[in-house]
């Protein structure tokens, strides 16, 4: 009997949200509906604790605003005037339009746009990819989240391999570097708290003393985009005071002699002038790092949403190699552990269906440009599992592009999102609890299975079903479009050549619900860098015209505005997800702009004033919160807020669509703004 046919009971599930913790869940079902969501106490990492967001998830699953049937636009784009249509009409309209476009403009006039609103591998890297490969559509480079840092980390370590979070209970020093752990990785906090009971110290390095900074034993405020210099200053002291592990460097690294020579110029006085961190604190931090073992660095996403973010992560990733911490249980670093759970992507995504066509690739961070300026133009956009009208940078450009009358836009989502308001056709999506999928955490080492627990909501359909329907209507008759969801999970877990996934199959997951990656052989013994060692000096970077040794480069000059603006995510939303839920909005209260007291008094701004934040790209309005939580010259907000009618909380109206130094990454936090009181 499947879970869906059982009216009542408690069923296993996985949190599908784009969150490193990827919790095991238990769904309590009564009369065919989920009535309660709690953590699975047996999950080895998340152990029954879940966040408030998901504890209140039933509100979202059964929200009366949820889409139940397809819609067709009848009013002006953006106005929200739609009428109900059938699935048949929706699929026919879309595919007729696409056929005509393929004839007149070629398949590259069609652009898919998606991200990880659901982390399920077959939902967002499965049938969809097969479909657009077969079509020969423009390809999307999915760079909005961690790509600068992922590439930077790979230059040093070869791939997403780092410390097992479960081992961090043994750590004696935690450095939370550019990560708002309390909100964005709560189970790392649980491990750190356990370690703290055994004397561990927690250091937080951030531009904002937020909930994570307040939790720290030592909070180190830093100027945005300068962390590379701080890391180089630490290296300077480690080498100068011989706090390095030469035997480790000799065996496991390349370039330590060059690095030692190179960091001579990054003395604490020089570094202090760049970072705003006092000279004595740089010495103290370096000595603490050089003498405490095990020491663990949790590398966050904040530092890499900058012009120089790739190099910053690459540099910090070198630190554990200087002190040999990779060999100590609970020591090392974690930027992301996806490498351990690398499955068979070729089988899942089938790039062979492209049949060697060289289709253009569009960077998702440049969506506005792609819709407004790209030649030949994008004429149709298919958005799924993402909400670019809120989350993409240079938001006004994005919305101007979405408003183009000649752009044929389809949006597949659970809600009529801000993006869906611009669609010609809107398709209702199932929630992850209605589908089969597998999930691989990018922080811990577990792979998990979701099997459908409830029936599809209204007429909603899963991503895979939508692409099966589209494929059939387009006449794509390859067997790849016939595979069931379970079959796709099977394919992804075969022939991957990843020793860490050896022995884990669809059947294991059906039986056990989750499985841990096999951690033998030890990843340090087979690092996928060109040299097979940790690359303190990187020939590969030199070949790409990047400095081969860790090097500090200042942020790009973003215009003559007084403040650097850091608009991060918040505690009770998950990017823009939940920002349309009343309960979550209430928990989050009002969006604020944090400003230093010196800046505020110089500008005649008082605590609680509504301020206008503006630059040449756009403007928004927030309520100011004045204090010492940010350094002078920096303003910080939290949250990607929904567009309530006339709300002026659209922070991405201000963010740049410049591309970071590596991986085509986003630079959300490298924009400059001015701030004035609204009278
Ligand atoms: N509750 C909640 N959890 C989430 C999310 C959410 O929206 N809400 N989003 C999920 C997603 S998709 C992601 S990618 C992760 C992101 O979660 P994190 O990795 O925590 O990244 P951010 O919250 O973007 O930024 C982390 C911190 O970096 C700081 N920061 C910004 N610039 C700099 C800098 O130059 N130097 C330093 N040292 N610090 C800087 C910010 O002030 C912020 O406190 O969280 C995931 N989890
Ligand atoms: N200013 C600023 N902007 C940012 C960031 C920041 O820190 N500051 N962070 C950036 C980062 S790190 C990220 S990852 C992005 C995230 O950006 P997005 O990936 O766009 O994340 P969400 O806003 O959560 O939107 C996900 C959407 O997917 C829908 N969805 C969920 N499950 C499914 C499904 O199974 N099928 C379909 N079809 N739809 C589904 C949800 O309802 C929701 O509308 O935002 C980026 N934008
Ligand atoms: S959002 Fe993160 S912390 Fe919350 S339940 Fe999901 S995985 Fe766990
Ligand atoms: Mo992200």
GROMACS .gro file of N, CA and C in nm, residues 152-162 314 317-318 321 326 523-524 527-529 533-535:
model
   72
  152UNK      N    1   3.573   2.865  -0.623
  152UNK     CA    2   3.689   2.906  -0.543
  152UNK      C    3   3.737   2.793  -0.454
  153UNK      N    4   3.644   2.728  -0.388
  153UNK     CA    5   3.679   2.617  -0.298
  153UNK      C    6   3.746   2.504  -0.378
  154UNK      N    7   3.691   2.480  -0.498
  154UNK     CA    8   3.745   2.372  -0.582
  154UNK      C    9   3.889   2.398  -0.626
  155UNK      N   10   3.924   2.525  -0.650
  155UNK     CA   11   4.063   2.552  -0.686
  155UNK      C   12   4.157   2.504  -0.577
  156UNK      N   13   4.113   2.515  -0.452
  156UNK     CA   14   4.198   2.470  -0.341
  156UNK      C   15   4.184   2.320  -0.315
  157UNK      N   16   4.058   2.271  -0.312
  157UNK     CA   17   4.032   2.135  -0.263
  157UNK      C   18   3.987   2.037  -0.372
  158UNK      N   19   3.962   2.087  -0.492
  158UNK     CA   20   3.926   1.999  -0.603
  158UNK      C   21   3.777   1.973  -0.617
  159UNK      N   22   3.700   1.997  -0.513
  159UNK     CA   23   3.556   1.971  -0.520
  159UNK      C   24   3.494   1.999  -0.385
  160UNK      N   25   3.362   1.972  -0.375
  160UNK     CA   26   3.290   2.003  -0.252
  160UNK      C   27   3.311   1.892  -0.149
  161UNK      N   28   3.432   1.889  -0.093
  161UNK     CA   29   3.468   1.790   0.010
  161UNK      C   30   3.516   1.864   0.133
  162UNK      N   31   3.459   1.829   0.247
  162UNK     CA   32   3.503   1.894   0.370
  162UNK      C   33   3.469   1.808   0.490
  314UNK      N   34   3.833   3.057  -0.181
  314UNK     CA   35   3.954   2.983  -0.216
  314UNK      C   36   4.063   3.007  -0.109
  317UNK      N   37   3.974   2.855   0.237
  317UNK     CA   38   3.985   2.708   0.227
  317UNK      C   39   4.129   2.660   0.240
  318UNK      N   40   4.226   2.750   0.226
  318UNK     CA   41   4.368   2.711   0.243
  318UNK      C   42   4.406   2.699   0.391
  321UNK      N   43   4.484   2.369   0.583
  321UNK     CA   44   4.602   2.297   0.532
  321UNK      C   45   4.729   2.352   0.598
  326UNK      N   46   4.309   1.912   0.865
  326UNK     CA   47   4.229   1.812   0.793
  326UNK      C   48   4.246   1.672   0.850
  523UNK      N   49   3.891   1.133   0.175
  523UNK     CA   50   3.895   1.218   0.056
  523UNK      C   51   4.029   1.285   0.032
  524UNK      N   52   4.106   1.307   0.138
  524UNK     CA   53   4.235   1.374   0.122
  524UNK      C   54   4.332   1.289   0.039
  527UNK      N   55   4.218   1.367  -0.374
  527UNK     CA   56   4.161   1.498  -0.405
  527UNK      C   57   4.155   1.520  -0.556
  528UNK      N   58   4.040   1.565  -0.607
  528UNK     CA   59   4.030   1.583  -0.753
  528UNK      C   60   4.089   1.714  -0.805
  529UNK      N   61   4.194   1.766  -0.742
  529UNK     CA   62   4.266   1.881  -0.800
  529UNK      C   63   4.361   1.827  -0.908
  533UNK      N   64   4.668   1.717  -0.483
  533UNK     CA   65   4.696   1.770  -0.348
  533UNK      C   66   4.617   1.899  -0.326
  534UNK      N   67   4.621   1.949  -0.204
  534UNK     CA   68   4.557   2.077  -0.175
  534UNK      C   69   4.642   2.185  -0.245
  535UNK      N   70   4.579   2.266  -0.327
  535UNK     CA   71   4.657   2.359  -0.410
  535UNK      C   72   4.662   2.499  -0.350
   0.00000   0.00000   0.00000
